[in-house]
mmCIF file of C-alpha atoms in Angstrom:
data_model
loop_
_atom_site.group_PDB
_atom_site.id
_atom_site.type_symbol
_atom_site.label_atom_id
_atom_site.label_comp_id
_atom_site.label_asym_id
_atom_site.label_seq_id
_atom_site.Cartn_x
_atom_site.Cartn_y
_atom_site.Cartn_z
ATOM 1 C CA UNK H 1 -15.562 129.707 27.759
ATOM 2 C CA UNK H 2 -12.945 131.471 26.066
ATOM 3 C CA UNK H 3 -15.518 132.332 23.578
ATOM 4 C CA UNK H 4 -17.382 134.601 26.078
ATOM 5 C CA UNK H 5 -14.457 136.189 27.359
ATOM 6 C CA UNK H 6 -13.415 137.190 23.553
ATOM 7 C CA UNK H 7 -17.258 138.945 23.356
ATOM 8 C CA UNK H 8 -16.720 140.595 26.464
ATOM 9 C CA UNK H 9 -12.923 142.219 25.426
ATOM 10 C CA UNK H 10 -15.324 143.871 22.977
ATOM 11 C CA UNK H 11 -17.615 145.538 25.225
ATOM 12 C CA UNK H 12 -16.452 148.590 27.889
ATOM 13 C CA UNK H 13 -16.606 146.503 30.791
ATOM 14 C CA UNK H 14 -16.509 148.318 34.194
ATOM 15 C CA UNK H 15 -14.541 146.673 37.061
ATOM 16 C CA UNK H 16 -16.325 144.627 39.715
ATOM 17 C CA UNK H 17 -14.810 146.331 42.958
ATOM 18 C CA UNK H 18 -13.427 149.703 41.777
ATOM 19 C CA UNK H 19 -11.291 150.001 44.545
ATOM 20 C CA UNK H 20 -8.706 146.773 43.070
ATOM 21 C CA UNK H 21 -7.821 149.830 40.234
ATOM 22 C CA UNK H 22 -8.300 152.577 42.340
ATOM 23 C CA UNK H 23 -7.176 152.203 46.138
ATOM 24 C CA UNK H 24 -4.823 155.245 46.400
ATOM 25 C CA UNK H 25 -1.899 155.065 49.088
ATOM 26 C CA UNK H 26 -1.797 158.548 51.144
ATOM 27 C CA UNK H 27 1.031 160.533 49.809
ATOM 28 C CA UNK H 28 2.698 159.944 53.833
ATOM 29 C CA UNK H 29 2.912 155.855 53.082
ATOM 30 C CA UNK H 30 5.293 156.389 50.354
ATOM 31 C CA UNK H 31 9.257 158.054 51.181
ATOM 32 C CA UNK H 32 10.215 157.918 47.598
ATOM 33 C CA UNK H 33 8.465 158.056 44.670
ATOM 34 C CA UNK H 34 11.577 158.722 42.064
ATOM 35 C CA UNK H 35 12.084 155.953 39.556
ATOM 36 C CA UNK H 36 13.974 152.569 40.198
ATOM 37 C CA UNK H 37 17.132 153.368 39.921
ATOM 38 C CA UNK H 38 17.434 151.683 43.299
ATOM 39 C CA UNK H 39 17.565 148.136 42.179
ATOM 40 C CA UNK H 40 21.010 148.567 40.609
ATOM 41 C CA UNK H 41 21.852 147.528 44.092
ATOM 42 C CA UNK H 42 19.378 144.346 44.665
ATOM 43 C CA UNK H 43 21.676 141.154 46.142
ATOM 44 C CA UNK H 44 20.552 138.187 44.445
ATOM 45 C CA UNK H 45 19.297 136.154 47.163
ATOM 46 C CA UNK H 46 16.666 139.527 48.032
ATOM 47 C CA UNK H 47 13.664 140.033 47.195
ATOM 48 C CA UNK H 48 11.846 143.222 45.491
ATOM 49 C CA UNK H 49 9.472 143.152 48.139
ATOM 50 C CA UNK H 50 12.441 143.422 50.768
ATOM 51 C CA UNK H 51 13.790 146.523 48.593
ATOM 52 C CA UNK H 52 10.085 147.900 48.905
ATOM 53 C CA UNK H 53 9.816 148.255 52.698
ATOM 54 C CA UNK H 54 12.539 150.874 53.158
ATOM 55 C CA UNK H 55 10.163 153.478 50.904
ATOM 56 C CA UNK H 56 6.775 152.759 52.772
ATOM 57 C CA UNK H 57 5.127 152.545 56.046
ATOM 58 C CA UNK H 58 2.705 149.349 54.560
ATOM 59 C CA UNK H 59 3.977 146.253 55.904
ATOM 60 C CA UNK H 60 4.505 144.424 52.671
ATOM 61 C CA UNK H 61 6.457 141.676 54.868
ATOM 62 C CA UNK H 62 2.889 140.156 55.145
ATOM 63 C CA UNK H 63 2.106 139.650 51.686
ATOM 64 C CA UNK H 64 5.574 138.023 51.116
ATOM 65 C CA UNK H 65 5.028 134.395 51.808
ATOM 66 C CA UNK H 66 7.499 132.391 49.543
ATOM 67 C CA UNK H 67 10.848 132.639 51.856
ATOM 68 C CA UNK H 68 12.734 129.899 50.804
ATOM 69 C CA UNK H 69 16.469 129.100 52.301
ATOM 70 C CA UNK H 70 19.518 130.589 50.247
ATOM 71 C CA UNK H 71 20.532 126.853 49.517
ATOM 72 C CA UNK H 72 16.850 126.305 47.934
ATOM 73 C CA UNK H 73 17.662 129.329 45.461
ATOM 74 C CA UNK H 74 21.140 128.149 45.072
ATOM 75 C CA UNK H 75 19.830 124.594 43.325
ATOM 76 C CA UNK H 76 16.932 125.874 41.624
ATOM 77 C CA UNK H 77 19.673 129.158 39.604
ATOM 78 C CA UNK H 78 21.813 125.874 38.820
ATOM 79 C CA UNK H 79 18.787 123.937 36.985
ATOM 80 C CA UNK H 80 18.051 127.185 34.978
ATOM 81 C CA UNK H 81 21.710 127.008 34.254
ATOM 82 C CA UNK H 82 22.443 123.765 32.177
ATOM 83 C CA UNK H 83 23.012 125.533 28.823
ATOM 84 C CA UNK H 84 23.120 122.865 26.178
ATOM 85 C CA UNK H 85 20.624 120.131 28.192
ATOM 86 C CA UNK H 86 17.180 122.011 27.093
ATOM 87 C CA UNK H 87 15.089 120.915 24.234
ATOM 88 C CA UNK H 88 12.646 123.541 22.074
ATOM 89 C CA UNK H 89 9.260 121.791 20.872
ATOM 90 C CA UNK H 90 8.066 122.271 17.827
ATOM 91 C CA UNK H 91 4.453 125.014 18.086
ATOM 92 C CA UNK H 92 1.384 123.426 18.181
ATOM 93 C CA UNK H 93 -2.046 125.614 18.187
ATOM 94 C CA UNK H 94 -4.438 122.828 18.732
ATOM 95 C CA UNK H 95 -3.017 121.056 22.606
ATOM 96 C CA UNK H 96 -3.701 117.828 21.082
ATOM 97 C CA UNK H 97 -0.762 118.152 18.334
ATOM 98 C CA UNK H 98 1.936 119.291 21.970
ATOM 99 C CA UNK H 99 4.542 116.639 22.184
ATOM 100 C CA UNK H 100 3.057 114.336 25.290
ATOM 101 C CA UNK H 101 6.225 114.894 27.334
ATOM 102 C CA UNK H 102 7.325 113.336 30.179
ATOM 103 C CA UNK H 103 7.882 117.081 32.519
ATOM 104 C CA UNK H 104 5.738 118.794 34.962
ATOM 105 C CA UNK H 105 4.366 122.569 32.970
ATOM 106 C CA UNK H 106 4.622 126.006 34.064
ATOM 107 C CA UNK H 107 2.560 127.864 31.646
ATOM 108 C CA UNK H 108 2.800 131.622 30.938
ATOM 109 C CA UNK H 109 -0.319 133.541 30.143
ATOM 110 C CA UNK H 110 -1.292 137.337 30.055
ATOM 111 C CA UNK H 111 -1.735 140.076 27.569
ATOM 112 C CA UNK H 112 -0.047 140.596 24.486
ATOM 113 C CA UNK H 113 3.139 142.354 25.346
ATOM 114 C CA UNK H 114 3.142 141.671 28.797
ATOM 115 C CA UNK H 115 6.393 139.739 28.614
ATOM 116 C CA UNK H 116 5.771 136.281 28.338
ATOM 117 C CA UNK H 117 8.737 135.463 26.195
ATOM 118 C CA UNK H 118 11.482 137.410 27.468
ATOM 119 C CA UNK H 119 10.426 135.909 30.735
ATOM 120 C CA UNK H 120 10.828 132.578 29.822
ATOM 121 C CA UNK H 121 14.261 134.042 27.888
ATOM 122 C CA UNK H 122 15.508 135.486 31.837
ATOM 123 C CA UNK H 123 14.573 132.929 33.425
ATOM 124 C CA UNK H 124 16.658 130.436 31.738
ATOM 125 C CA UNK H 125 19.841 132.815 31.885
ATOM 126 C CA UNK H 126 19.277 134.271 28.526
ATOM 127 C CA UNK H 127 20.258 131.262 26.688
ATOM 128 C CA UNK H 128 20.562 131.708 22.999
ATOM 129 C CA UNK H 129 20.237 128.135 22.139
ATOM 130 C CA UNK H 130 16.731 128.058 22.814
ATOM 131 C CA UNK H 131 16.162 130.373 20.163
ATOM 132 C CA UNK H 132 13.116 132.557 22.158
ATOM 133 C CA UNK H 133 12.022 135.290 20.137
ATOM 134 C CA UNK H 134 10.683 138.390 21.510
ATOM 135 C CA UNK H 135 9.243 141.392 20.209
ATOM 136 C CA UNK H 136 7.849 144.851 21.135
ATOM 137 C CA UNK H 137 4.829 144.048 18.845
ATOM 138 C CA UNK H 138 1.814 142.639 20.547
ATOM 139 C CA UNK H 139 0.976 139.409 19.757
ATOM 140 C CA UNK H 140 3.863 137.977 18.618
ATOM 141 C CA UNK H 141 3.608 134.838 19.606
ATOM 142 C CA UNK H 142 0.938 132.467 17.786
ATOM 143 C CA UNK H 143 1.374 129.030 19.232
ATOM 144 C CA UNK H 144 2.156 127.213 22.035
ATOM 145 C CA UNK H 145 5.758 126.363 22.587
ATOM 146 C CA UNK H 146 7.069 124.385 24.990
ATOM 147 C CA UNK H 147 10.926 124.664 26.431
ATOM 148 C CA UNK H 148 12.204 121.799 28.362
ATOM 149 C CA UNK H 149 14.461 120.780 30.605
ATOM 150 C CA UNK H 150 14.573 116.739 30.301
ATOM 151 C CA UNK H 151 13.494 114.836 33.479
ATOM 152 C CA UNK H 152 13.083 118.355 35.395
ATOM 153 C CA UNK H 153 10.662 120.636 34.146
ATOM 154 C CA UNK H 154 8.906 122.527 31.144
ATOM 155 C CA UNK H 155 8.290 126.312 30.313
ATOM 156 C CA UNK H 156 5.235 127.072 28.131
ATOM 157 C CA UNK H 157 4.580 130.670 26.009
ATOM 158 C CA UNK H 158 1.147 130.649 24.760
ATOM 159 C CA UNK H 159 0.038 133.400 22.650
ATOM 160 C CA UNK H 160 -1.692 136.778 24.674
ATOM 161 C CA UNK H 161 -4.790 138.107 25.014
ATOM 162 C CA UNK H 162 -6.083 141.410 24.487
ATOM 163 C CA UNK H 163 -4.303 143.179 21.440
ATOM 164 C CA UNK H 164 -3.738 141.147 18.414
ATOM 165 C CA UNK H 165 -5.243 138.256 20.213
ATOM 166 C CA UNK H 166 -5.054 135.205 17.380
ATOM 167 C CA UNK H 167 -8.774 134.044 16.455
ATOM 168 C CA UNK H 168 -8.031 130.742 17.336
ATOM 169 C CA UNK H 169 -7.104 131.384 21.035
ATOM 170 C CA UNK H 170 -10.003 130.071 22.916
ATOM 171 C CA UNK H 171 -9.567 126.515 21.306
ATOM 172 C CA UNK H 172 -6.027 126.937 21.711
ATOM 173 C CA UNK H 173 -5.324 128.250 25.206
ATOM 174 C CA UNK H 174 -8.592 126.967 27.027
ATOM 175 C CA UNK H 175 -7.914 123.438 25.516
ATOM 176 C CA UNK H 176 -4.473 123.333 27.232
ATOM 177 C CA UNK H 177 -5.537 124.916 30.317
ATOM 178 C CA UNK H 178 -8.159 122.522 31.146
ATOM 179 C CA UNK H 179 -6.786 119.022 29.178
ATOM 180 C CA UNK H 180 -3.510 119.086 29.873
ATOM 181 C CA UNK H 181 -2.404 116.435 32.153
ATOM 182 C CA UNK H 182 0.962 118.006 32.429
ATOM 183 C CA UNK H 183 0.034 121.407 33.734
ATOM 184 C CA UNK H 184 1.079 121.966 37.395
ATOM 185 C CA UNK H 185 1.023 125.798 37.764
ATOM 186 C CA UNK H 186 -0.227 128.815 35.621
ATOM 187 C CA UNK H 187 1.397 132.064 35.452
ATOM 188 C CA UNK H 188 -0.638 135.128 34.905
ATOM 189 C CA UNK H 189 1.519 137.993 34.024
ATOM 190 C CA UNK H 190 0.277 141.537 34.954
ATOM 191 C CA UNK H 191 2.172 144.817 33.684
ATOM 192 C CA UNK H 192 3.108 146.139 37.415
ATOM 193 C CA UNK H 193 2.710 149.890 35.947
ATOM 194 C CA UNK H 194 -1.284 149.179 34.980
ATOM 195 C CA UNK H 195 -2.035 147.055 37.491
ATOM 196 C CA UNK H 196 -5.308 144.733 37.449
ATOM 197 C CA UNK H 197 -6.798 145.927 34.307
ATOM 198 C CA UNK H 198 -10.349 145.228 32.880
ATOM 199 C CA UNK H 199 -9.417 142.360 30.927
ATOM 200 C CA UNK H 200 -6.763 141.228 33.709
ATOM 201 C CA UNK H 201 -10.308 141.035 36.017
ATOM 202 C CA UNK H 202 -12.150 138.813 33.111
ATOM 203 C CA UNK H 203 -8.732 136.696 32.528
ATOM 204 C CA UNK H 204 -8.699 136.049 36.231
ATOM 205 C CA UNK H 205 -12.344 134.886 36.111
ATOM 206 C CA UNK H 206 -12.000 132.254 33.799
ATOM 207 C CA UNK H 207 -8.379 130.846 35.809
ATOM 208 C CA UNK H 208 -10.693 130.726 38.542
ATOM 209 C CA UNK H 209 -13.565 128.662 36.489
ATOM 210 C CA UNK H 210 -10.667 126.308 35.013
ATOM 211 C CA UNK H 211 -9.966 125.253 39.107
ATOM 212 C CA UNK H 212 -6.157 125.061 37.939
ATOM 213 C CA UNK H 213 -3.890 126.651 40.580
ATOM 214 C CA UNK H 214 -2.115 129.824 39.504
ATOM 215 C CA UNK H 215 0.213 132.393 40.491
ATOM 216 C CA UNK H 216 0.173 136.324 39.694
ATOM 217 C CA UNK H 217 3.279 137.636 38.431
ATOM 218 C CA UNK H 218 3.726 141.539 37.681
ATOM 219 C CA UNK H 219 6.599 141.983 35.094
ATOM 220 C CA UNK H 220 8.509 145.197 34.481
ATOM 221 C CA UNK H 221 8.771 146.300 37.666
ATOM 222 C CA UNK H 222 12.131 148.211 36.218
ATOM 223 C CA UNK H 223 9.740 150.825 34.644
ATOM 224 C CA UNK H 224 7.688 151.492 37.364
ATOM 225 C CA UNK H 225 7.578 154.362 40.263
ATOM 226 C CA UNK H 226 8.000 152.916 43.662
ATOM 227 C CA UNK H 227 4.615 154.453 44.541
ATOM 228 C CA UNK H 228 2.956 152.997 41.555
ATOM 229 C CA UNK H 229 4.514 149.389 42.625
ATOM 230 C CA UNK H 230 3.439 149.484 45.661
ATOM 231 C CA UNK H 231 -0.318 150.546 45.074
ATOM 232 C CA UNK H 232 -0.614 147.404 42.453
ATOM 233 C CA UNK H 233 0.886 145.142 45.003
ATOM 234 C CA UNK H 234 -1.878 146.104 47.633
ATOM 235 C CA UNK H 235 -4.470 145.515 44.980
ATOM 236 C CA UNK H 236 -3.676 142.500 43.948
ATOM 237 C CA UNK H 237 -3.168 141.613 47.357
ATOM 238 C CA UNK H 238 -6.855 142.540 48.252
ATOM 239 C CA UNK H 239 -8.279 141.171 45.124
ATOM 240 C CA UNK H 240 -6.151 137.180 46.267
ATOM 241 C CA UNK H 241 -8.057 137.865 49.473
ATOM 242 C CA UNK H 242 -10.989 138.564 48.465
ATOM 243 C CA UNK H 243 -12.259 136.432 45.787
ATOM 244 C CA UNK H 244 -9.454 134.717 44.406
ATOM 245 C CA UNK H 245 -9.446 131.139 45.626
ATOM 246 C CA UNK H 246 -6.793 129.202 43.143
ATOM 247 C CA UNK H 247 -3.850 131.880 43.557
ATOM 248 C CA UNK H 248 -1.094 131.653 45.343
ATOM 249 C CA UNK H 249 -1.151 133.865 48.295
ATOM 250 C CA UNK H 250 1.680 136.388 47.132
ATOM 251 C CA UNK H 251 2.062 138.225 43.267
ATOM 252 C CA UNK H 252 6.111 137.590 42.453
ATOM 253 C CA UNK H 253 7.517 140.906 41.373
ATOM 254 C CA UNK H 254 9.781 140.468 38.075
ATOM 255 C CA UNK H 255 12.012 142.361 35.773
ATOM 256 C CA UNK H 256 12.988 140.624 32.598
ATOM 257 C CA UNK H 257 15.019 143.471 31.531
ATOM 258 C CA UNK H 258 17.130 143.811 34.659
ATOM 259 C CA UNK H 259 16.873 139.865 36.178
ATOM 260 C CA UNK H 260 14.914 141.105 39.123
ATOM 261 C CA UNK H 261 13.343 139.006 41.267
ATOM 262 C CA UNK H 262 14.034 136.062 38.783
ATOM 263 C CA UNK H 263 16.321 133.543 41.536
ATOM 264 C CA UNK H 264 12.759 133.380 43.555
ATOM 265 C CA UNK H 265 10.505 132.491 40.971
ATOM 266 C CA UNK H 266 12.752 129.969 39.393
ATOM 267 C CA UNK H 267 13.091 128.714 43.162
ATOM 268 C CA UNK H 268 8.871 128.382 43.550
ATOM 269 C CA UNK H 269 8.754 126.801 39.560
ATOM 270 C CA UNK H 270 11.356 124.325 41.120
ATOM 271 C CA UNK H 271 9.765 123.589 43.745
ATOM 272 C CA UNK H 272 5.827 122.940 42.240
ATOM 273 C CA UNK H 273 7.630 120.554 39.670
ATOM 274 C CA UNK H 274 9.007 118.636 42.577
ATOM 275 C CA UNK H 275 12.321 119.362 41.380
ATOM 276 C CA UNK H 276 13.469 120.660 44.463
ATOM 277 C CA UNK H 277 12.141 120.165 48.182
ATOM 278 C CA UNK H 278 12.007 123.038 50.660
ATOM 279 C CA UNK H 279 11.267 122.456 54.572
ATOM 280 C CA UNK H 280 9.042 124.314 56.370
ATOM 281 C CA UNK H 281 7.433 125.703 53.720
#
C-alpha cells in the first residue's frame, strides 16, 4: 500500500477537488490579517477556534465540535503532568520488534518536519526526562518510539513522509497502522500555513483504506496569518465532509512552539484512551 503511495510522491500529482487548496475567503470575511501576535493573550481553557471568530464573519463555531467541561481539561493537563512516572521505549522499525504494552496508542503521523516530535515534547509539558529529540532537519526521526504513561496511555512518533522519507517506511508505518492491536487513534499532522497539500491528499487516502479512525491536526498555527488559518480550516473542513469518512469531525489547531491549543487535545487523547470520561459528549 505504502509502496504505491511512495511511487506516486514521485510523480506531479494534481489534486482531486482543486477547490480543498484553493477556496479563497473574500477579502470582507477576514477583519485582520496581521500576524498572531494575538495569542499572547489565549486563556488556557480557550480554544484557537474561539480566538478565530472575532477576525471573521465564517461561523467557525460549527466546525468546533470537541467542547469538553473545564473540569475534563483540568484532569486530562494533570495526566500530562506526572514528570518522573513516563517510560521511553526503546525504537523499533519493524512493529513486530514494539514492546507489546499494556496502553491504549495515539500515533503521530505527517510529513517530515511537520512537528511530530516537539508535539509529543508540548504535550507532555516539555519534560526533559523523556529525552524527545527534535530537529529542524526533515526526517529526523527513523523509528518508531513509543512514550508511555503506565496504566494510562501511550504517545507514538513514527518517522515522516515526504522529504527524507526512510526507505523502509511502508513496512514500517503501514505494518503498525494496520497490526497494531494497541492503536486507538491516529494523528495526521498538517502544516496550518500549506494547508492540504498533494501528498497530505494521498496520505489521507491510504488512512482512509487502513479503516483506522483518525484525527487532523494543523501544527504551527503561531506562524500563520489569521487569513491563511482560517482558509485551511474551511478546507479541511470541506474535504471531512466530503469524502473523509474515518476523521473526526473537527481539525485541532496546535502550536508546539507557543502551547496553543495543547489543554484540548490532551483532553480528546484522554478521553479516546478511556482515561477520562466526559458527559454529553
Amino acid at each position: 500500500m505504502w509502496t504505491i503511495f511512495r511511487k506516486r510522491l514521485a510523480l506531479p500529482i494534481p489534486l482531486r477537488n482543486q477547490s480543498y487548496q484553493r477556496h479563497l475567503i473574500p477579502s470582507t470575511f477576514c477583519r485582520c490579517f496581521s500576524e498572531l501576535s494575538h495569542w499572547k493573550d489565549v486563556k488556557p481553557d480557550e480554544t484557537p477556534f474561539e480566538i478565530l471568530k472575532q477576525y471573521t464573519s465564517v461561523p467557525l463555531e460549527k466546525y468546533h465540535v470537541f467542547l469538553p467541561p473545564k473540569e475534563s481539561l483540568v484532569k486530562s493537563s494533570d495526566l500530562f503532568s506526572k514528570r518522573n512516572e513516563y517510560i521511553v521505549h526503546k525504537g523499533a522499525i519493524h512493529p513486530d520488534k514494539l514492546p507489546d504494552t499494556k496502553e491504549l496508542e495515539v500515533a503521530l503521523l505527517g510529513q517530515s518536519n511537520v512537528g511530530k516530535s516537539s508535539l509529543i515534547q508540548a504535550l507532555y509539558n516539555h519534560n526533559e526526562a523523556l529525552r524527545i529529540k527534535t530537529s529542524k532537519k526533515p526526517g529526523h526521526t527513523k523509528v518508531i518510539k513509543i512514550y508511555s504513561y503506565p496504566k494510562n496511555f501511550s504517545l507514538v512518533d513514527m518517522p515522516g513522509f515526504g522529504e527524507n522519507m526512510p526507505k523502509y517506511f511502508e513496512e514500517c508505518v503501514e505494518n503498525y497502522c494496520v497490526m497494531r492491536r494497541q492503536l486507538t487513534r491516529l494523528l495526521l499532522l498538517i502544516d496550518a500555513e500549506q494547508g492540504i497539500t498533494d501528498i497530505d491528499n494521498i496520505a489521507l487516502d491510504m488512512l482512509e483504506e487502513f479503516n483506522r479512525p483518525y484525527v487532523i491536526v494543523l501544527t504551527k498555527i503561531d506562524k500563520c496569518h489569521i487569513s491563511q488559518l482560517i482558509r485551511t480550516i474551511i478546507n479541511v473542513q470541506e474535504r471531512i465532509k466530503m469524502t473523509l469518512h474515518c476523521s473526526f469531525q473537527q481539525p485541532f489547531l496546535v502550536s508546539s512552539k507557543q502551547d496553543l491549543g495543547l489543554h484540548h487535545l490532551r483532553c480528546f487523547i484522554a478521553y479516546v484512551t478511556g482515561c477520562i470520561s466526559i458527559r454529553n459528549l
